[in-house]
GROMACS .gro file of C-alpha atoms in nm:
model
  295
    1MET     CA    1  -0.081  -6.258   4.080
    2PHE     CA    2   0.295  -6.315   4.193
    3VAL     CA    3   0.309  -6.383   4.559
    4ILE     CA    4   0.649  -6.302   4.730
    5PHE     CA    5   0.709  -6.439   5.071
    6GLY     CA    6   1.000  -6.261   5.256
    7ALA     CA    7   0.953  -5.949   5.046
    8ALA     CA    8   1.095  -5.732   5.299
    9GLY     CA    9   1.424  -5.911   5.292
   10LYS     CA   10   1.737  -5.832   5.065
   11ALA     CA   11   1.646  -6.110   4.808
   12GLY     CA   12   1.262  -6.085   4.825
   13ARG     CA   13   1.261  -5.697   4.781
   14VAL     CA   14   1.469  -5.728   4.461
   15THR     CA   15   1.233  -5.995   4.333
   16ALA     CA   16   0.924  -5.793   4.402
   17ALA     CA   17   1.074  -5.482   4.245
   18ALA     CA   18   1.191  -5.657   3.931
   19LEU     CA   19   0.835  -5.809   3.877
   20ARG     CA   20   0.668  -5.477   3.920
   21ARG     CA   21   0.899  -5.320   3.657
   22ALA     CA   22   0.790  -5.596   3.424
   23GLY     CA   23   0.439  -5.479   3.492
   24LYS     CA   24   0.331  -5.791   3.693
   25PRO     CA   25   0.079  -5.777   3.992
   26VAL     CA   26   0.267  -5.855   4.303
   27ARG     CA   27   0.150  -5.951   4.651
   28ALA     CA   28   0.424  -5.891   4.886
   29VAL     CA   29   0.409  -6.089   5.210
   30VAL     CA   30   0.567  -5.942   5.516
   31ARG     CA   31   0.522  -5.992   5.884
   32HIS     CA   32   0.466  -5.625   5.999
   33ALA     CA   33   0.279  -5.341   5.841
   34ARG     CA   34   0.579  -5.104   5.849
   35GLN     CA   35   0.778  -5.358   5.633
   36GLY     CA   36   0.529  -5.316   5.356
   37GLU     CA   37   0.539  -4.944   5.317
   38SER     CA   38   0.821  -4.907   5.060
   39LEU     CA   39   0.688  -5.220   4.876
   40ALA     CA   40   0.336  -5.064   4.856
   41ALA     CA   41   0.516  -4.752   4.704
   42LEU     CA   42   0.636  -4.979   4.420
   43GLY     CA   43   0.266  -5.082   4.367
   44CYS     CA   44   0.262  -5.413   4.553
   45GLU     CA   45  -0.041  -5.531   4.729
   46ILE     CA   46   0.056  -5.609   5.085
   47ALA     CA   47  -0.030  -5.916   5.291
   48LEU     CA   48   0.061  -5.970   5.639
   49ALA     CA   49   0.131  -6.318   5.750
   50ASP     CA   50   0.304  -6.528   6.028
   51LEU     CA   51   0.463  -6.820   5.842
   52THR     CA   52   0.376  -7.053   6.134
   53ASP     CA   53  -0.001  -6.961   6.110
   54ALA     CA   54  -0.177  -7.168   5.853
   55HIS     CA   55  -0.469  -6.930   5.822
   56SER     CA   56  -0.253  -6.634   5.723
   57VAL     CA   57  -0.034  -6.835   5.495
   58ALA     CA   58  -0.331  -6.975   5.297
   59ALA     CA   59  -0.497  -6.623   5.275
   60ALA     CA   60  -0.161  -6.493   5.127
   61ILE     CA   61  -0.135  -6.749   4.841
   62LYS     CA   62  -0.502  -6.717   4.753
   63GLY     CA   63  -0.544  -6.648   4.376
   64ALA     CA   64  -0.171  -6.681   4.307
   65HIS     CA   65  -0.037  -6.772   3.963
   66ALA     CA   66   0.320  -6.791   4.100
   67VAL     CA   67   0.469  -6.811   4.444
   68GLN     CA   68   0.835  -6.746   4.566
   69LEU     CA   69   0.867  -6.924   4.894
   70LEU     CA   70   1.139  -6.816   5.129
   71CYS     CA   71   1.178  -7.005   5.477
   72PRO     CA   72   1.455  -6.821   5.662
   73VAL     CA   73   1.619  -6.967   5.960
   74PRO     CA   74   1.467  -6.775   6.255
   75SER     CA   75   1.710  -6.555   6.442
   76GLY     CA   76   1.675  -6.524   6.837
   77ASP     CA   77   1.502  -6.860   6.854
   78THR     CA   78   1.595  -7.127   7.108
   79ASP     CA   79   1.518  -7.409   6.884
   80PRO     CA   80   1.529  -7.276   6.523
   81GLU     CA   81   1.513  -7.616   6.357
   82ALA     CA   82   1.172  -7.695   6.512
   83THR     CA   83   1.045  -7.349   6.420
   84MET     CA   84   1.153  -7.384   6.073
   85ARG     CA   85   1.012  -7.730   6.011
   86THR     CA   86   0.678  -7.581   6.142
   87THR     CA   87   0.713  -7.305   5.877
   88ILE     CA   88   0.795  -7.547   5.608
   89ASP     CA   89   0.494  -7.786   5.703
   90VAL     CA   90   0.241  -7.488   5.727
   91ALA     CA   91   0.349  -7.357   5.391
   92THR     CA   92   0.346  -7.701   5.209
   93ASP     CA   93   0.010  -7.776   5.354
   94ALA     CA   94  -0.134  -7.454   5.221
   95LEU     CA   95   0.046  -7.498   4.878
   96ARG     CA   96  -0.090  -7.856   4.856
   97GLU     CA   97  -0.449  -7.757   4.916
   98ASN     CA   98  -0.416  -7.463   4.660
   99PRO     CA   99  -0.128  -7.505   4.431
  100PRO     CA  100  -0.017  -7.225   4.202
  101ALA     CA  101   0.102  -7.291   3.846
  102THR     CA  102   0.446  -7.215   3.948
  103LEU     CA  103   0.622  -7.230   4.266
  104LEU     CA  104   0.985  -7.119   4.324
  105ALA     CA  105   1.150  -7.190   4.653
  106ILE     CA  106   1.485  -7.050   4.756
  107SER     CA  107   1.687  -7.326   4.883
  108ASP     CA  108   2.048  -7.383   4.967
  109TYR     CA  109   2.365  -7.546   4.810
  110GLY     CA  110   2.390  -7.895   4.942
  111ALA     CA  111   2.020  -7.933   4.991
  112GLU     CA  112   2.016  -8.257   4.796
  113LEU     CA  113   2.252  -8.426   5.057
  114PRO     CA  114   2.076  -8.676   5.279
  115LEU     CA  115   2.327  -8.592   5.557
  116ASN     CA  116   2.345  -8.409   5.882
  117THR     CA  117   2.432  -8.086   5.717
  118GLY     CA  118   2.283  -7.852   6.007
  119ILE     CA  119   2.103  -7.567   5.855
  120THR     CA  120   2.118  -7.719   5.506
  121ARG     CA  121   1.939  -8.020   5.628
  122LEU     CA  122   1.630  -7.803   5.668
  123TYR     CA  123   1.639  -7.710   5.302
  124HIS     CA  124   1.683  -8.075   5.218
  125TYR     CA  125   1.348  -8.107   5.421
  126LEU     CA  126   1.184  -7.825   5.245
  127GLU     CA  127   1.261  -7.966   4.903
  128LYS     CA  128   1.142  -8.307   4.995
  129GLN     CA  129   0.811  -8.170   5.119
  130LEU     CA  130   0.761  -7.945   4.809
  131LYS     CA  131   0.822  -8.215   4.550
  132PRO     CA  132   0.479  -8.386   4.558
  133ILE     CA  133   0.282  -8.072   4.523
  134ALA     CA  134   0.101  -8.052   4.167
  135THR     CA  135   0.305  -7.735   4.040
  136GLN     CA  136   0.587  -7.650   3.828
  137LEU     CA  137   0.834  -7.643   4.089
  138VAL     CA  138   1.183  -7.441   4.073
  139LEU     CA  139   1.435  -7.494   4.324
  140LEU     CA  140   1.673  -7.208   4.334
  141ARG     CA  141   1.981  -7.306   4.530
  142SER     CA  142   2.166  -7.026   4.658
  143ALA     CA  143   2.526  -7.011   4.774
  144GLU     CA  144   2.612  -6.858   5.108
  145HIS     CA  145   2.531  -6.505   5.114
  146MET     CA  146   2.792  -6.228   5.102
  147GLN     CA  147   2.594  -6.028   5.351
  148ASN     CA  148   2.642  -6.307   5.614
  149TRP     CA  149   2.981  -6.168   5.681
  150ALA     CA  150   2.822  -5.858   5.825
  151ALA     CA  151   2.800  -6.036   6.152
  152PHE     CA  152   3.182  -6.035   6.190
  153LEU     CA  153   3.221  -5.657   6.099
  154PRO     CA  154   3.211  -5.517   6.449
  155GLY     CA  155   3.485  -5.725   6.563
  156ALA     CA  156   3.687  -5.706   6.249
  157LEU     CA  157   3.680  -5.329   6.234
  158ALA     CA  158   3.744  -5.307   6.618
  159ASN     CA  159   4.063  -5.553   6.647
  160GLY     CA  160   4.156  -5.621   6.278
  161ALA     CA  161   4.087  -5.991   6.305
  162LEU     CA  162   3.820  -6.190   6.092
  163PRO     CA  163   3.756  -6.515   6.256
  164SER     CA  164   3.639  -6.802   6.023
  165LEU     CA  165   3.464  -7.132   6.021
  166HIS     CA  166   3.573  -7.182   5.671
  167LEU     CA  167   3.871  -7.398   5.677
  168PRO     CA  168   4.144  -7.390   5.538
  169LEU     CA  169   4.150  -7.009   5.472
  170GLU     CA  170   4.282  -7.032   5.123
  171ARG     CA  171   4.009  -7.275   5.003
  172ARG     CA  172   3.786  -7.122   4.751
  173PHE     CA  173   3.394  -7.141   4.788
  174PRO     CA  174   3.094  -7.020   4.628
  175THR     CA  175   2.914  -6.723   4.758
  176VAL     CA  176   2.651  -6.470   4.627
  177ALA     CA  177   2.506  -6.125   4.702
  178ALA     CA  178   2.141  -6.154   4.823
  179GLN     CA  179   2.035  -5.907   4.567
  180ASP     CA  180   2.158  -6.143   4.294
  181VAL     CA  181   1.945  -6.422   4.439
  182GLY     CA  182   1.644  -6.189   4.401
  183ALA     CA  183   1.718  -6.097   4.061
  184ALA     CA  184   1.762  -6.461   3.948
  185SER     CA  185   1.440  -6.554   4.110
  186ALA     CA  186   1.248  -6.279   3.920
  187GLU     CA  187   1.405  -6.392   3.590
  188LEU     CA  188   1.299  -6.760   3.664
  189LEU     CA  189   0.939  -6.649   3.771
  190LEU     CA  190   0.905  -6.453   3.442
  191GLU     CA  191   1.028  -6.744   3.212
  192SER     CA  192   0.791  -6.980   3.062
  193HIS     CA  193   0.907  -7.330   3.147
  194GLN     CA  194   0.708  -7.639   3.185
  195SER     CA  195   0.834  -7.975   3.288
  196GLY     CA  196   0.710  -8.276   3.474
  197THR     CA  197   1.010  -8.268   3.715
  198PRO     CA  198   1.138  -8.009   3.938
  199ARG     CA  199   1.368  -7.754   3.788
  200ILE     CA  200   1.688  -7.719   3.984
  201VAL     CA  201   1.889  -7.398   3.949
  202SER     CA  202   2.216  -7.294   4.127
  203VAL     CA  203   2.297  -6.929   4.167
  204GLU     CA  204   2.642  -6.806   4.301
  205GLY     CA  205   2.861  -6.490   4.242
  206PRO     CA  206   3.086  -6.405   3.957
  207GLN     CA  207   3.382  -6.583   4.106
  208ARG     CA  208   3.454  -6.813   4.411
  209VAL     CA  209   3.650  -6.660   4.692
  210SER     CA  210   3.851  -6.760   5.001
  211VAL     CA  211   3.838  -6.616   5.344
  212ASN     CA  212   4.169  -6.460   5.253
  213ASP     CA  213   3.987  -6.274   4.970
  214ILE     CA  214   3.723  -6.172   5.217
  215ALA     CA  215   3.964  -6.025   5.462
  216THR     CA  216   4.125  -5.830   5.170
  217ALA     CA  217   3.801  -5.700   5.050
  218LEU     CA  218   3.701  -5.597   5.397
  219SER     CA  219   4.057  -5.424   5.443
  220ILE     CA  220   4.004  -5.227   5.121
  221ALA     CA  221   3.640  -5.118   5.213
  222SER     CA  222   3.738  -5.020   5.580
  223GLY     CA  223   4.080  -4.869   5.519
  224ARG     CA  224   4.256  -5.082   5.778
  225THR     CA  225   4.434  -5.418   5.776
  226ILE     CA  226   4.212  -5.711   5.864
  227THR     CA  227   4.371  -6.041   5.912
  228PRO     CA  228   4.186  -6.374   5.866
  229HIS     CA  229   4.200  -6.610   6.171
  230ALA     CA  230   4.102  -6.990   6.139
  231LEU     CA  231   3.904  -7.076   6.446
  232PRO     CA  232   3.988  -7.415   6.596
  233ARG     CA  233   3.700  -7.643   6.590
  234GLU     CA  234   3.679  -7.661   6.980
  235SER     CA  235   3.624  -7.276   6.979
  236TRP     CA  236   3.325  -7.279   6.747
  237ALA     CA  237   3.046  -7.356   6.981
  238PRO     CA  238   3.167  -7.111   7.263
  239MET     CA  239   3.214  -6.836   7.003
  240LEU     CA  240   2.847  -6.879   6.881
  241LEU     CA  241   2.702  -6.881   7.230
  242LYS     CA  242   2.904  -6.566   7.304
  243ALA     CA  243   2.755  -6.411   6.994
  244GLY     CA  244   2.401  -6.467   7.150
  245LEU     CA  245   2.293  -6.778   6.949
  246SER     CA  246   2.107  -7.059   7.127
  247GLU     CA  247   2.288  -7.389   7.196
  248LYS     CA  248   2.059  -7.568   6.922
  249HIS     CA  249   2.117  -7.278   6.672
  250GLY     CA  250   2.492  -7.286   6.726
  251ARG     CA  251   2.478  -7.671   6.668
  252LEU     CA  252   2.305  -7.623   6.329
  253ILE     CA  253   2.600  -7.406   6.226
  254THR     CA  254   2.873  -7.622   6.357
  255ASP     CA  255   2.718  -7.926   6.190
  256LEU     CA  256   2.705  -7.746   5.870
  257TYR     CA  257   3.062  -7.633   5.856
  258ASP     CA  258   3.173  -7.987   5.971
  259VAL     CA  259   3.040  -8.095   5.635
  260TYR     CA  260   3.117  -7.763   5.429
  261ASN     CA  261   3.494  -7.799   5.500
  262THR     CA  262   3.490  -8.147   5.338
  263GLY     CA  263   3.404  -7.985   5.023
  264ARG     CA  264   3.082  -8.194   4.976
  265ILE     CA  265   2.845  -7.890   4.984
  266ASP     CA  266   2.834  -7.749   4.624
  267VAL     CA  267   2.654  -7.740   4.307
  268GLU     CA  268   2.471  -8.062   4.222
  269ALA     CA  269   2.655  -8.063   3.896
  270SER     CA  270   2.449  -8.370   3.745
  271ARG     CA  271   2.118  -8.196   3.772
  272SER     CA  272   2.152  -7.829   3.831
  273GLU     CA  273   2.137  -7.534   3.576
  274ARG     CA  274   2.381  -7.251   3.674
  275ARG     CA  275   2.324  -6.881   3.720
  276PHE     CA  276   2.592  -6.628   3.818
  277GLY     CA  277   2.541  -6.287   3.977
  278MET     CA  278   2.731  -5.972   3.879
  279THR     CA  279   2.777  -5.843   4.215
  280ALA     CA  280   3.143  -5.858   4.356
  281LEU     CA  281   3.256  -5.871   4.724
  282SER     CA  282   3.352  -5.492   4.710
  283ASP     CA  283   3.007  -5.413   4.591
  284VAL     CA  284   2.864  -5.551   4.913
  285PHE     CA  285   3.125  -5.467   5.171
  286GLY     CA  286   3.166  -5.103   5.078
  287PRO     CA  287   2.814  -5.022   5.175
  288LEU     CA  288   2.821  -5.250   5.475
  289VAL     CA  289   3.135  -5.100   5.619
  290ALA     CA  290   2.994  -4.733   5.552
  291LYS     CA  291   2.660  -4.820   5.721
  292PHE     CA  292   2.844  -4.960   6.030
  293LYS     CA  293   3.074  -4.658   6.054
  294SER     CA  294   2.779  -4.415   6.033
  295GLN     CA  295   2.600  -4.577   6.330
   0.00000   0.00000   0.00000
């Protein structure tokens, strides 16, 4: 049995579908029953679980040969760091008690850094907690998701400006489509690989991009000129608060970009295998813009 946490998400759904196409039994773990309807149509067994509830997580992994673990940063949470650490602790306790043969965790570029990297330091904590578990551990470190730029779409389409915490605007950085993360995860789960040490794999898109490239891709997708705008450091926190994030959530983001913009968050070149997705910015932004315009 392949157990996929976060199966209703953009990456998890692709993983589950790929495993089913390969003829594997899949237990799709979702929070709400309605999220499992389309996954059940693929032939997945559906398990309902609250990732902060030890009993439901333990039940979800029972009998698993392989587990894909996804610990998302919770949205709309006044203290997302505390909630995510609880999620990680609950998951690792359950996996330590009942370890599968293979455990794949979706992590983040820069998770190896023992620094205050904001959101990414939570993935550093995740990796640290998972490494003692008696399993073949695969750490799939993902570059920034292209779909994250959807949050800026309403403003960009309304006023033609794309604000950015990535500085400078011309600096190229790794990014990846969520569906390519899911596809890479499925490939890794299907591979036969045994080692006494964690397997570290980094996944990013076909080419690195700059904010200027992102603005160009959005301009083409929307049919209007969108101009990138470098946000001054002092405006980051107010903008995030205005967008509805809590103060603590906003601090996780500003701490991340303070380090990201130094260039220190990247592939751990000395240890990491490399995977590259095939999805380009235009393949992601076209559907995003069309969906937004249809609303």
